[in-house]
Structures are given as structure tokens and as C-alpha cells.
Tab-separated table of N, CA and C in Angstrom:
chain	number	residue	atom	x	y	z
A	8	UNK	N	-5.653	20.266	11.172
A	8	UNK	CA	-5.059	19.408	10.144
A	8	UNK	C	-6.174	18.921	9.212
A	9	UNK	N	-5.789	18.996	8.318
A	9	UNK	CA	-7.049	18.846	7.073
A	9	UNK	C	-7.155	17.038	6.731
A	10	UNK	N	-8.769	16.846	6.729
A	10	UNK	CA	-8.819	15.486	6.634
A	10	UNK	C	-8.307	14.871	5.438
A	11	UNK	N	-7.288	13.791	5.260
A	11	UNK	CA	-6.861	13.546	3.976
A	11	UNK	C	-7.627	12.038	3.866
A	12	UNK	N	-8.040	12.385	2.449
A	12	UNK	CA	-8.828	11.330	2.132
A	12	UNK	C	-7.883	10.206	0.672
A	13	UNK	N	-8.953	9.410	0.268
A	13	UNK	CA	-7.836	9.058	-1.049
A	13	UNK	C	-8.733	9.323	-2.017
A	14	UNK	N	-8.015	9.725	-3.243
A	14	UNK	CA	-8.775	9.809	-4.212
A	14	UNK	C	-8.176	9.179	-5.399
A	15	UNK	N	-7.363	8.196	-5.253
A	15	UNK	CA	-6.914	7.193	-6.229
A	15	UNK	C	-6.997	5.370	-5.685
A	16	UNK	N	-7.716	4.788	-5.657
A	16	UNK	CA	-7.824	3.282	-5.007
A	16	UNK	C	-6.849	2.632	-5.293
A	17	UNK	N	-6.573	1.562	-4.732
A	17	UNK	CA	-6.006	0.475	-5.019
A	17	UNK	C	-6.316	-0.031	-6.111
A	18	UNK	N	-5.852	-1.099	-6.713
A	18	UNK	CA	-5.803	-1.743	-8.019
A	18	UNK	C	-6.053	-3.141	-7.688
A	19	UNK	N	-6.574	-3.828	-8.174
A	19	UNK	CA	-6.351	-5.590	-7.956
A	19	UNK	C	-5.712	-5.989	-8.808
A	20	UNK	N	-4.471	-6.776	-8.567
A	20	UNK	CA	-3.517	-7.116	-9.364
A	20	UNK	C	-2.976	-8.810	-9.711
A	21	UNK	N	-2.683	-8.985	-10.491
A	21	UNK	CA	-2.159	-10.337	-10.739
A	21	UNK	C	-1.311	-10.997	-11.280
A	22	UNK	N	-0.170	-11.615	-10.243
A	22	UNK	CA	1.211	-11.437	-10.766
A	22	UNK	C	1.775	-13.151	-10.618
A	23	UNK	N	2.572	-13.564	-11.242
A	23	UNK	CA	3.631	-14.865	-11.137
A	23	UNK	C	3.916	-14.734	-9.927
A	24	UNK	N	4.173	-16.252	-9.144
A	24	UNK	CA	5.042	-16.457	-8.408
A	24	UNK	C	6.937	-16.049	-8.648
A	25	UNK	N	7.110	-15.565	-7.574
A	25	UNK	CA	8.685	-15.038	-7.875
A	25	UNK	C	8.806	-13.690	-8.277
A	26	UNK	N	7.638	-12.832	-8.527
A	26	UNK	CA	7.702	-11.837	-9.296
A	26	UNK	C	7.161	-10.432	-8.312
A	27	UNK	N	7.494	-9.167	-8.607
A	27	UNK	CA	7.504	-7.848	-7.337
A	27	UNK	C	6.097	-7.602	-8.151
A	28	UNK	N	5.328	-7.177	-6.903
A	28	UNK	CA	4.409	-6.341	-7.603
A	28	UNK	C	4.168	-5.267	-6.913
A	29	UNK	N	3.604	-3.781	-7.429
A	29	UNK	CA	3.281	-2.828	-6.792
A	29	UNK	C	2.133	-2.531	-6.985
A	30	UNK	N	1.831	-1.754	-5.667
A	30	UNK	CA	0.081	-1.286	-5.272
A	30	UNK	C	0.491	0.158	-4.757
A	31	UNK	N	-0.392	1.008	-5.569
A	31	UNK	CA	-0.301	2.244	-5.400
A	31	UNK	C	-1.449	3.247	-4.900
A	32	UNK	N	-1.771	4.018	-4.023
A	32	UNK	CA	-2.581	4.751	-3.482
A	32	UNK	C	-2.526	6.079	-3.380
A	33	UNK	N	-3.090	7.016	-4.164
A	33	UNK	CA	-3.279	8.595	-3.930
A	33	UNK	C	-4.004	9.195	-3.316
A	34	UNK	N	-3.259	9.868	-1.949
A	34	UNK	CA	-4.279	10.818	-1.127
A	34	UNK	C	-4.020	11.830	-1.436
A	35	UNK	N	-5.143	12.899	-0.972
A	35	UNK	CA	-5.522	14.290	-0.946
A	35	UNK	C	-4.743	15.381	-0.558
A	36	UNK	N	-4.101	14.939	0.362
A	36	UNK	CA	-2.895	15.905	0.485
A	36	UNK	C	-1.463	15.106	0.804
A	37	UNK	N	-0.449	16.029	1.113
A	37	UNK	CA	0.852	15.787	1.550
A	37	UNK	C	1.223	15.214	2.692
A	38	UNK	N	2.298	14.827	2.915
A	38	UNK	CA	2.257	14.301	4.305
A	38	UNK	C	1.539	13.626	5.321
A	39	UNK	N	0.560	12.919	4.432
A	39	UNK	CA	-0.254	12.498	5.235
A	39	UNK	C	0.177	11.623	6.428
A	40	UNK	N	-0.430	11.471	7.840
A	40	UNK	CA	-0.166	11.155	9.110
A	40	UNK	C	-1.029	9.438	8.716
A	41	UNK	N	-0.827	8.918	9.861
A	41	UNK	CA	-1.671	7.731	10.216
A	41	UNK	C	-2.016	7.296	8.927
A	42	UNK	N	-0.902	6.603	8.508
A	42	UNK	CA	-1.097	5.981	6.821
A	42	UNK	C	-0.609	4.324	7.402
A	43	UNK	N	-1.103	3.173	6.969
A	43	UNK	CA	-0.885	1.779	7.006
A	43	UNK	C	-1.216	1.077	6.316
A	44	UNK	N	-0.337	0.038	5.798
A	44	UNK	CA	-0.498	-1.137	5.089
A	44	UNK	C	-0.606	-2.370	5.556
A	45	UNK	N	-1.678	-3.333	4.948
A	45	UNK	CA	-1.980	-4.512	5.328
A	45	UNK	C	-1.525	-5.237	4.277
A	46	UNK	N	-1.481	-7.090	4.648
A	46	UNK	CA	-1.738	-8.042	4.088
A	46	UNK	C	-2.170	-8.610	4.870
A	47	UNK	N	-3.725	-9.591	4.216
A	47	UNK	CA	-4.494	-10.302	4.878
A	47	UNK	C	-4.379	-9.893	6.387
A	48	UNK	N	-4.928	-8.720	6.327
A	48	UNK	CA	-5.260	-8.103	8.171
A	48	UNK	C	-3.868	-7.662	8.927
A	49	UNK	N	-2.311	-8.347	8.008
A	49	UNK	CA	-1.210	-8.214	9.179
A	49	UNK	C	-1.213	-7.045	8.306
A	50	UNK	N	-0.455	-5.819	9.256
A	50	UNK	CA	0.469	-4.885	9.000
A	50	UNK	C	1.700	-5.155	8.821
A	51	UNK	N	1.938	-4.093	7.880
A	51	UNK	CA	3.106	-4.322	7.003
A	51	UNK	C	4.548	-3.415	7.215
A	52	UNK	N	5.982	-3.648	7.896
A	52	UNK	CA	6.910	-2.720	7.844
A	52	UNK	C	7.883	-2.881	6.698
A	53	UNK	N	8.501	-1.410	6.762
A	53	UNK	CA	9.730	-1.428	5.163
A	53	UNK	C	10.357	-2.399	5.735
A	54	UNK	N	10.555	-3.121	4.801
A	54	UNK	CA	11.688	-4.157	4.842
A	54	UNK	C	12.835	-5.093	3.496
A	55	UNK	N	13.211	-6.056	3.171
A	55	UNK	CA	13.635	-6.241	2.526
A	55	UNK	C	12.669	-7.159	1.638
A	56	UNK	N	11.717	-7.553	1.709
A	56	UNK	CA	10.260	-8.203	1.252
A	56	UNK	C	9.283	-6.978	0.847
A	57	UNK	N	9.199	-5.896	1.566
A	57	UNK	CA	8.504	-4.956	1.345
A	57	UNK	C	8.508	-3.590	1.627
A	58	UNK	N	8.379	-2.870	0.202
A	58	UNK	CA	9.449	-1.861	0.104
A	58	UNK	C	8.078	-0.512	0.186
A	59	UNK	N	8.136	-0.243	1.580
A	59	UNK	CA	6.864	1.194	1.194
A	59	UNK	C	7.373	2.816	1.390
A	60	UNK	N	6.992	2.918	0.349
A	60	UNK	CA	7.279	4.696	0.009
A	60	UNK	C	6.017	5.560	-0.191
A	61	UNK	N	6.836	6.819	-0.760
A	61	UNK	CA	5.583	8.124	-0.908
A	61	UNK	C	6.747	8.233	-1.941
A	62	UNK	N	5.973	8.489	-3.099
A	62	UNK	CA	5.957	9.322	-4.123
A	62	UNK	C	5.765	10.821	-4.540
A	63	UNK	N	6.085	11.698	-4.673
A	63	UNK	CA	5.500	13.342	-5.321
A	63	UNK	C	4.787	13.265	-3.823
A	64	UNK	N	5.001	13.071	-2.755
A	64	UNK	CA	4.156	13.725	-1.258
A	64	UNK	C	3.002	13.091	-1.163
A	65	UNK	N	2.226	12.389	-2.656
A	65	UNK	CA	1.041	12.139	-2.066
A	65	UNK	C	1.010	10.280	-2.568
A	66	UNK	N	1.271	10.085	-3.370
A	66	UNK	CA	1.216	8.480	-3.790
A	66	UNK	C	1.890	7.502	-3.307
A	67	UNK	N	0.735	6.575	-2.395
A	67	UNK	CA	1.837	6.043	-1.353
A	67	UNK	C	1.784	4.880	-2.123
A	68	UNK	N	2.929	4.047	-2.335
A	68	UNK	CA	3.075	2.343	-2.906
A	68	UNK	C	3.765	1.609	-1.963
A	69	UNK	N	3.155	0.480	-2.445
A	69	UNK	CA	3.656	-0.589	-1.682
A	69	UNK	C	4.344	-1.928	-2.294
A	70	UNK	N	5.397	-2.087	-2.437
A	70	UNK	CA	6.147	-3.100	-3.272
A	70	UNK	C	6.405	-4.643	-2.831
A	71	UNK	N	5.853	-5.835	-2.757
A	71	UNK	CA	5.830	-6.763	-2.750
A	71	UNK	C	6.744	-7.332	-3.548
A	72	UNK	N	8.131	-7.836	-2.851
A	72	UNK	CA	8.794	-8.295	-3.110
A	72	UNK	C	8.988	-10.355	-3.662
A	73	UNK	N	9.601	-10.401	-4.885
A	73	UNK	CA	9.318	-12.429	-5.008
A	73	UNK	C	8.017	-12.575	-4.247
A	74	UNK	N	7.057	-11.876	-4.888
A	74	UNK	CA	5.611	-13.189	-4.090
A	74	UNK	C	5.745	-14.679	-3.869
A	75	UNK	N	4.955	-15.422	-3.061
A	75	UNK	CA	4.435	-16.563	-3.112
A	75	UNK	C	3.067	-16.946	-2.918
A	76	UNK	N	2.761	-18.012	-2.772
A	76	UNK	CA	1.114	-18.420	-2.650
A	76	UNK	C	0.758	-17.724	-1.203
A	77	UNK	N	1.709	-17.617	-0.561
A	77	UNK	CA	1.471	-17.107	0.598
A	77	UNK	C	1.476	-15.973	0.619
A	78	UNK	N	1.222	-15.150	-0.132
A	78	UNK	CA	1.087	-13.803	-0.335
A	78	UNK	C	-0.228	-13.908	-0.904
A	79	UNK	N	-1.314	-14.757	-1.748
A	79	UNK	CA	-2.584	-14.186	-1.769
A	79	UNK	C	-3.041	-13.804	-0.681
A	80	UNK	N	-3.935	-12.733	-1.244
A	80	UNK	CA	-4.918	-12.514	-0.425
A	80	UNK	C	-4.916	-10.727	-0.422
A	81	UNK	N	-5.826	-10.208	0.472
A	81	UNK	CA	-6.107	-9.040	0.283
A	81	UNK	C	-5.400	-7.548	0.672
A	82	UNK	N	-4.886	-6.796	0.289
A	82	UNK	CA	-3.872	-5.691	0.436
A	82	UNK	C	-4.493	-4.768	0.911
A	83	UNK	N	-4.703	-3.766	2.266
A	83	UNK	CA	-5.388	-3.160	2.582
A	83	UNK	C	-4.444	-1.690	2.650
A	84	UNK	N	-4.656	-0.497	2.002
A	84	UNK	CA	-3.834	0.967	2.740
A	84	UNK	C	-4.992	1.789	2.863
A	85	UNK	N	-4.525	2.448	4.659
A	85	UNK	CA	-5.725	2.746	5.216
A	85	UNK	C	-4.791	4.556	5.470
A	86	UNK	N	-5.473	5.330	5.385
A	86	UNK	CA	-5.375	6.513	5.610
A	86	UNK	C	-6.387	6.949	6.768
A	87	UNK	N	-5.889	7.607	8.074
A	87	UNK	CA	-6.916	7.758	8.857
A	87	UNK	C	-8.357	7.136	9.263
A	88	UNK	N	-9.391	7.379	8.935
A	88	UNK	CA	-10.501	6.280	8.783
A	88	UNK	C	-10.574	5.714	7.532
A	89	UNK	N	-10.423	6.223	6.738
A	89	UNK	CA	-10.563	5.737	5.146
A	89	UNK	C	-9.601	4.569	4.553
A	90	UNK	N	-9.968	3.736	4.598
A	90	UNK	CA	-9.521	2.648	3.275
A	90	UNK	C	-9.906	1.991	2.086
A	91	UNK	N	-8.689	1.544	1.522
A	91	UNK	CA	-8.872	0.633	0.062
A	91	UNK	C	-8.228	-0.458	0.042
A	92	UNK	N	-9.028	-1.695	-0.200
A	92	UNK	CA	-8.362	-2.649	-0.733
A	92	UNK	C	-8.669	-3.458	-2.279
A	93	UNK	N	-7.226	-3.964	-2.193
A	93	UNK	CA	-7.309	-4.290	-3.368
A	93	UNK	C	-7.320	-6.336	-3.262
């Protein structure tokens, strides 16, 4: 299985309270395995707060639903050993 790396980072972003924001990440290949999202260190599941997909096979986003203050802080998507945060 071929090592998939990223070759598009995260973004640092800055949004209103109440408002969705998305964070987007491009790896190297398709299907990539052992893909995860953080906030501030927790992992993150699809849910109705947070909406994570794949795009075209390789662009994975992550949608942050009505932020609050309790949502600063740092967004981590980790592909195998490799990560980015934003």
C-alpha cells in the first residue's frame, strides 16, 4: 500500500460565532486508510456539529458546524504518520 502523504495543508481560519466553517486537506492518493480529525487533541466523529467527508477521493474536509468560543483552538487531520494543523 503506497504511503499517502498530504500535499495540500490545512488553512488557519477565522470565523464569527454561530457561523460553519470548513478545513480542507489534500492527500496523495485515494482512499486513503488511517485518516483523523482533531480539535484541541479530541477526535472528531460525523455528526450533526461535524460534518467529515472526502471529496474527488482525495480532499478530505472537515465542517464545523455554529462555532462557539469553545471551539477555539487547534484543528489537527492526521493521515498515517503525517499531519497538519491549522
Amino acid at each position: 500500500e503506497p504511503d499517502v502523504t498530504i500535499v495540500s495543508s490545512l488553512k488557519d481560519m477565522v470565523v464569527s460565532e454561530g457561523d460553519d466553517v470548513t478545513f480542507r486537506c489534500q492527500v496523495s492518493h485515494e482512499n486513503a486508510r488511517d485518516v483523523e480529525w482533531k480539535l484541541q487533541d479530541v477526535a472528531l466523529q460525523n455528526n450533526e456539529m461535524n460534518e467529515i467527508s472526502v471529496e474527488k477521493g482525495r480532499i478530505h474536509t472537515l465542517t464545523l458546524r455554529k462555532v462557539t468560543e469553545q471551539d477555539i483552538g487547534t484543528v489537527t487531520f492526521r493521515v498515517g504518520p503525517h499531519t497538519s494543523t491549522a
